XYZ file of C-alpha atoms in Angstrom:
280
model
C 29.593 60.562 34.015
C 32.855 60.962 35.374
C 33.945 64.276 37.413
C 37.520 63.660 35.410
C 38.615 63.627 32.219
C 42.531 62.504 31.815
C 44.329 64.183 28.831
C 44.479 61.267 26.089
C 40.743 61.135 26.921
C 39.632 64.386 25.903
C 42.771 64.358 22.651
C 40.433 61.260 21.518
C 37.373 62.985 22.313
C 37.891 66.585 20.805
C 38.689 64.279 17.377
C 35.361 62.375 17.675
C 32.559 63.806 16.226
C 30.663 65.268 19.049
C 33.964 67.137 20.503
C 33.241 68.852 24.156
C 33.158 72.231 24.467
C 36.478 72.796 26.266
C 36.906 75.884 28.810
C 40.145 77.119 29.541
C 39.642 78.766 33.359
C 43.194 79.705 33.934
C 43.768 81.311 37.110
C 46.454 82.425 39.544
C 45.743 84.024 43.239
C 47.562 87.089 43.249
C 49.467 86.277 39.948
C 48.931 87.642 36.410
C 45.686 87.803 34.851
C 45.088 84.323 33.153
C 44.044 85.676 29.933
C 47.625 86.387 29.449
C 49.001 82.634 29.483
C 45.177 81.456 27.588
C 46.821 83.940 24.718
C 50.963 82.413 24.623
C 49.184 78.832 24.388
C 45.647 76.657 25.018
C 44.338 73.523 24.181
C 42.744 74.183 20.567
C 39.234 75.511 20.181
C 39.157 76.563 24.188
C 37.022 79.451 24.768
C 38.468 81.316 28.191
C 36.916 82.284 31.165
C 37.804 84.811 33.766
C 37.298 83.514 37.405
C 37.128 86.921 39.219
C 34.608 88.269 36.046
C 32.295 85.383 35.266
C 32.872 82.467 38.307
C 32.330 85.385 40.874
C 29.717 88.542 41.548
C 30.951 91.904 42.605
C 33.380 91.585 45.798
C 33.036 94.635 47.951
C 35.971 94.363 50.308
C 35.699 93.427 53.638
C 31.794 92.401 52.762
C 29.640 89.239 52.837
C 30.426 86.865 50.360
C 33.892 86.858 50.442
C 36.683 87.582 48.417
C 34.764 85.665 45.487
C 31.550 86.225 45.599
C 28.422 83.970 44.356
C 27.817 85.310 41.150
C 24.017 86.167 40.396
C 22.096 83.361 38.437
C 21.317 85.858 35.588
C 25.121 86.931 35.143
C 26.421 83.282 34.936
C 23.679 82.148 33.112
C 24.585 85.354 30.500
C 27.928 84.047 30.761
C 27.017 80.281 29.762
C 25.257 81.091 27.062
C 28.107 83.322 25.963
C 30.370 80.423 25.886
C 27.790 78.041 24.155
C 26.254 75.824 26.912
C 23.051 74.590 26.386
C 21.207 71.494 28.548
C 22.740 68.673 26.365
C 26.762 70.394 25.771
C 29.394 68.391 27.525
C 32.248 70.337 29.117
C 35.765 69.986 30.078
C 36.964 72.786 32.383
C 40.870 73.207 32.976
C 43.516 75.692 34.397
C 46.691 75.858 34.042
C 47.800 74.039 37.549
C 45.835 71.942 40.251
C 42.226 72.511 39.145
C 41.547 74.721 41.655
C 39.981 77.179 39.148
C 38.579 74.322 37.128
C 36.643 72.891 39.858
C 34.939 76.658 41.363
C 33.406 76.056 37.090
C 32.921 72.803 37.305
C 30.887 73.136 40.974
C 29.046 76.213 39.888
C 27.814 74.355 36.291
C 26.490 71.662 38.322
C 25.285 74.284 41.111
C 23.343 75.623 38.703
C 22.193 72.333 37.037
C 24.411 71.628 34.460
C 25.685 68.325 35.134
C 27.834 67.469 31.888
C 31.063 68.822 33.140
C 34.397 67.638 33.596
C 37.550 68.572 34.902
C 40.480 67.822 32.967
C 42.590 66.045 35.958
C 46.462 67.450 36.156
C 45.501 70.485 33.833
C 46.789 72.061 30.898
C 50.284 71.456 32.718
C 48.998 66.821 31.955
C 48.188 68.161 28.599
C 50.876 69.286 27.660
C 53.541 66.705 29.527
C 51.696 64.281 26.916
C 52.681 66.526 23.775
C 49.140 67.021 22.715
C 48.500 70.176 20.188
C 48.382 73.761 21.793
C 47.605 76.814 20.164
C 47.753 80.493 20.648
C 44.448 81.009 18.120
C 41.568 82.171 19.768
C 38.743 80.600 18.790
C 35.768 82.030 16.818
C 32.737 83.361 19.470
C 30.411 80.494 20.052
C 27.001 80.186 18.753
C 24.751 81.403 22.045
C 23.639 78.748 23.955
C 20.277 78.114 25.617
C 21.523 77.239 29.301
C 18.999 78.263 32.047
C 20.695 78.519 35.482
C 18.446 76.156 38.112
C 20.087 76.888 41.504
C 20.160 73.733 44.140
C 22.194 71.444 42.019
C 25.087 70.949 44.822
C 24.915 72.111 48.808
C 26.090 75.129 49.576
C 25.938 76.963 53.150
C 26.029 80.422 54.239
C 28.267 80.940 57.719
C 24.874 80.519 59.827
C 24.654 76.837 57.991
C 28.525 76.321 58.630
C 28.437 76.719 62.164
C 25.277 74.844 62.572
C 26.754 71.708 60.472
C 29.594 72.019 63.386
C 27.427 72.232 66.362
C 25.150 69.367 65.499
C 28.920 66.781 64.809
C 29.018 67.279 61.251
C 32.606 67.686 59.703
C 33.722 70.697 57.983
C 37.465 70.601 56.212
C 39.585 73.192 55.405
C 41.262 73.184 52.401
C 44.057 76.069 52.836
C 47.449 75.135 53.847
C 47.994 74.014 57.503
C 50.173 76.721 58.942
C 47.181 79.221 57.434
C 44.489 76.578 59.395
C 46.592 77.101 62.432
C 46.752 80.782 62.388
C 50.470 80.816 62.035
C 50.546 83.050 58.785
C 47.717 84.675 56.745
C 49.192 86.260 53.848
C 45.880 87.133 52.542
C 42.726 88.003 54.680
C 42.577 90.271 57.436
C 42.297 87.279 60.375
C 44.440 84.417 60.982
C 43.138 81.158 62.091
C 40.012 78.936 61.039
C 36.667 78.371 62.045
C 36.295 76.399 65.285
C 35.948 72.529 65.337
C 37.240 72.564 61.371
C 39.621 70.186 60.152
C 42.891 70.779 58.087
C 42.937 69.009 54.763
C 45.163 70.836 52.843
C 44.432 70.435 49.383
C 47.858 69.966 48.588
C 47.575 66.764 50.565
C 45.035 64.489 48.375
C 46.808 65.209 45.235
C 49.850 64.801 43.497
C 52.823 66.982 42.666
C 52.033 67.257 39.579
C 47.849 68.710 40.190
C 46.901 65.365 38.977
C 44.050 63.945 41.697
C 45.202 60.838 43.810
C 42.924 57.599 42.921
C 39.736 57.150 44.529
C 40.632 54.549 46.787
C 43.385 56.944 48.653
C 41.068 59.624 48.005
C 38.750 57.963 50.432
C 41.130 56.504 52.767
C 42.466 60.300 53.217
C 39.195 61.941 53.950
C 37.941 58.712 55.988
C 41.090 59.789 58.837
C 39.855 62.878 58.849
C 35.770 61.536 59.775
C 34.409 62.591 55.960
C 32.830 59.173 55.295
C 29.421 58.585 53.283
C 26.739 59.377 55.664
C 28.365 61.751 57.287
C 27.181 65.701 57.544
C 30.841 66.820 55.567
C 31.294 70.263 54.487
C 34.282 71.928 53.045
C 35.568 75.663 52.945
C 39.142 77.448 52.186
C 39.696 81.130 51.749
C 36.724 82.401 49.291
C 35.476 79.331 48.124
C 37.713 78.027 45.054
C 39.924 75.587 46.467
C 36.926 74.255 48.480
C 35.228 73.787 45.433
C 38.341 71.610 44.858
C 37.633 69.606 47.822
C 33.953 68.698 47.346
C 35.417 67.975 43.763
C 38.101 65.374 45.547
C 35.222 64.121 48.158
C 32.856 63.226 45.358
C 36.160 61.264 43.933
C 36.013 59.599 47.036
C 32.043 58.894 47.228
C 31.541 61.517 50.091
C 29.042 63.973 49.165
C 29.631 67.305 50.815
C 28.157 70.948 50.754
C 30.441 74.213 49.984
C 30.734 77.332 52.654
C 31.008 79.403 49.225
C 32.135 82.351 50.982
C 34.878 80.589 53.638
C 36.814 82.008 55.733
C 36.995 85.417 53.832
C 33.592 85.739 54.865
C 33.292 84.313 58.354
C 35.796 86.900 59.523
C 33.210 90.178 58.397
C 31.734 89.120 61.383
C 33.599 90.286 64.377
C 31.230 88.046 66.838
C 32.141 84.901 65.135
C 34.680 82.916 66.673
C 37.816 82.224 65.456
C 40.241 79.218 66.446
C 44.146 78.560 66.372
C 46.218 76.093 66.921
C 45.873 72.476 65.616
């Protein structure tokens, strides 16, 4: 199955008779609380899901774990059955923009073993630029599914991991924008710069303007330049995880397999002995 699903895809599909169960993860850094646009307007029967709630455990500033925590296996698999996942549901994540959100759902699902997931590529923004239905009724609670959370399903690394993969010539990327890779602004965490021997690959780089994915060919040809080639030791972080979540999303796209640093750069930097870089 394919990591994407593109708009007139999932239209045909919710009107089939073995619809998707559709999750709207709307979510904006710093921005209003995405329940609030899920409410104005969603793609119809889309059950929502709150990033910082239900995609993340308890962030205690300044600790491990970053600004968006791993959430516990028990608490997302609570969550999952909330929303009516069980071993044989097929999902569509979205967001309202690039997938950033979508993909931190669709890498924990298959994180914790849940492999029928899909992101809808370019968003609710695609969905709507092709005038399907939207809605502002929220659907009726799901009947409980019976998903069991297996942990192992993707790679992920702690910082000890992420600095190893870097020692022995593995590449690590890092999603955030450039001038945040080379330490020239950092409007968010308490440290500027990124982890030594990283590699910038903005995620605004491998996609369009419009949050829509470029095709797998460039996709490869892009993260190829930059030494993340099959067979390769690739890695990917960002600020607390989500937009690297975005990456390994775009690297699969590609063919590359790569772990996650889940807790990225918001959590290398509780460690004052760990070494920070600047510059390109």
């Amino acid at each position: 199955m394919s990591s994407l699903i593109k708009a007139a895809d999932l239209a045909a599909a919710l009107d089939s008779s073995s619809p998707p169960l559709v999750l709207d993860v709307t979510w904006q850094l710093g921005g209003p609380p995405g329940i609030e646009a899920y409410r104005v307007a969603h793609i119809p029967g889309a059950h929502f899901v709150d990033l910082a709630a239900e995609l993340s455990g308890p962030h205690t500033p300044g600790g491990a774990g970053g600004r968006h925590p791993m959430p516990e296996p028990a608490a997302f698999g609570a969550s999952m059955r909330r929303l009516g996942i069980g071993p044989e549901t097929d999902v569509v994540v979205y967001d309202g923009g690039p997938s950033v959100a979508a993909a931190r759902a669709w890498w924990l699902l298959r994180y914790f073993g849940h492999d029928r997931v899909r992101v809808l590529d370019g968003g609710f923004a695609a969905w709507t630029a092709e005038r399907h239905p939207v809605t502002d009724v929220v659907p009726e609670p799901a009947a409980p599914g019976a998903f069991v959370p297996r942990p192992g399903g993707m790679t992920r690394l702690d910082a000890d991991e992420t600095a190893a993969l870097v020692a022995a010539g593995g590449v690590l990327l890092d999603a955030r924008a450039a001038e945040r890779f080379r330490g020239e602004t950092e409007p968010i965490d308490a440290k500027a710069g990124h982890i030594p021997g990283a590699v910038s690959a903005p995620a605004t780089e491998y996609t369009h303007a419009d949050g829509r994915f470029h095709e797998p060919a460039e996709l490869k040809e892009y993260f190829a330049a930059r030494g993340a080639v099959h067979g390769a030791r690739v890695a990917a972080y960002c600020g607390s995880g989500a937009t690297a979540a975005h990456e390994v999303l775009a690297l699969s796209l590609a063919g590359v397999p790569a772990a996650l640093y889940a807790g990225s750069w918001s959590d290398w930097i509780t460690d004052p002995e760990r070494p920070v870089a600047t510059g390109e």
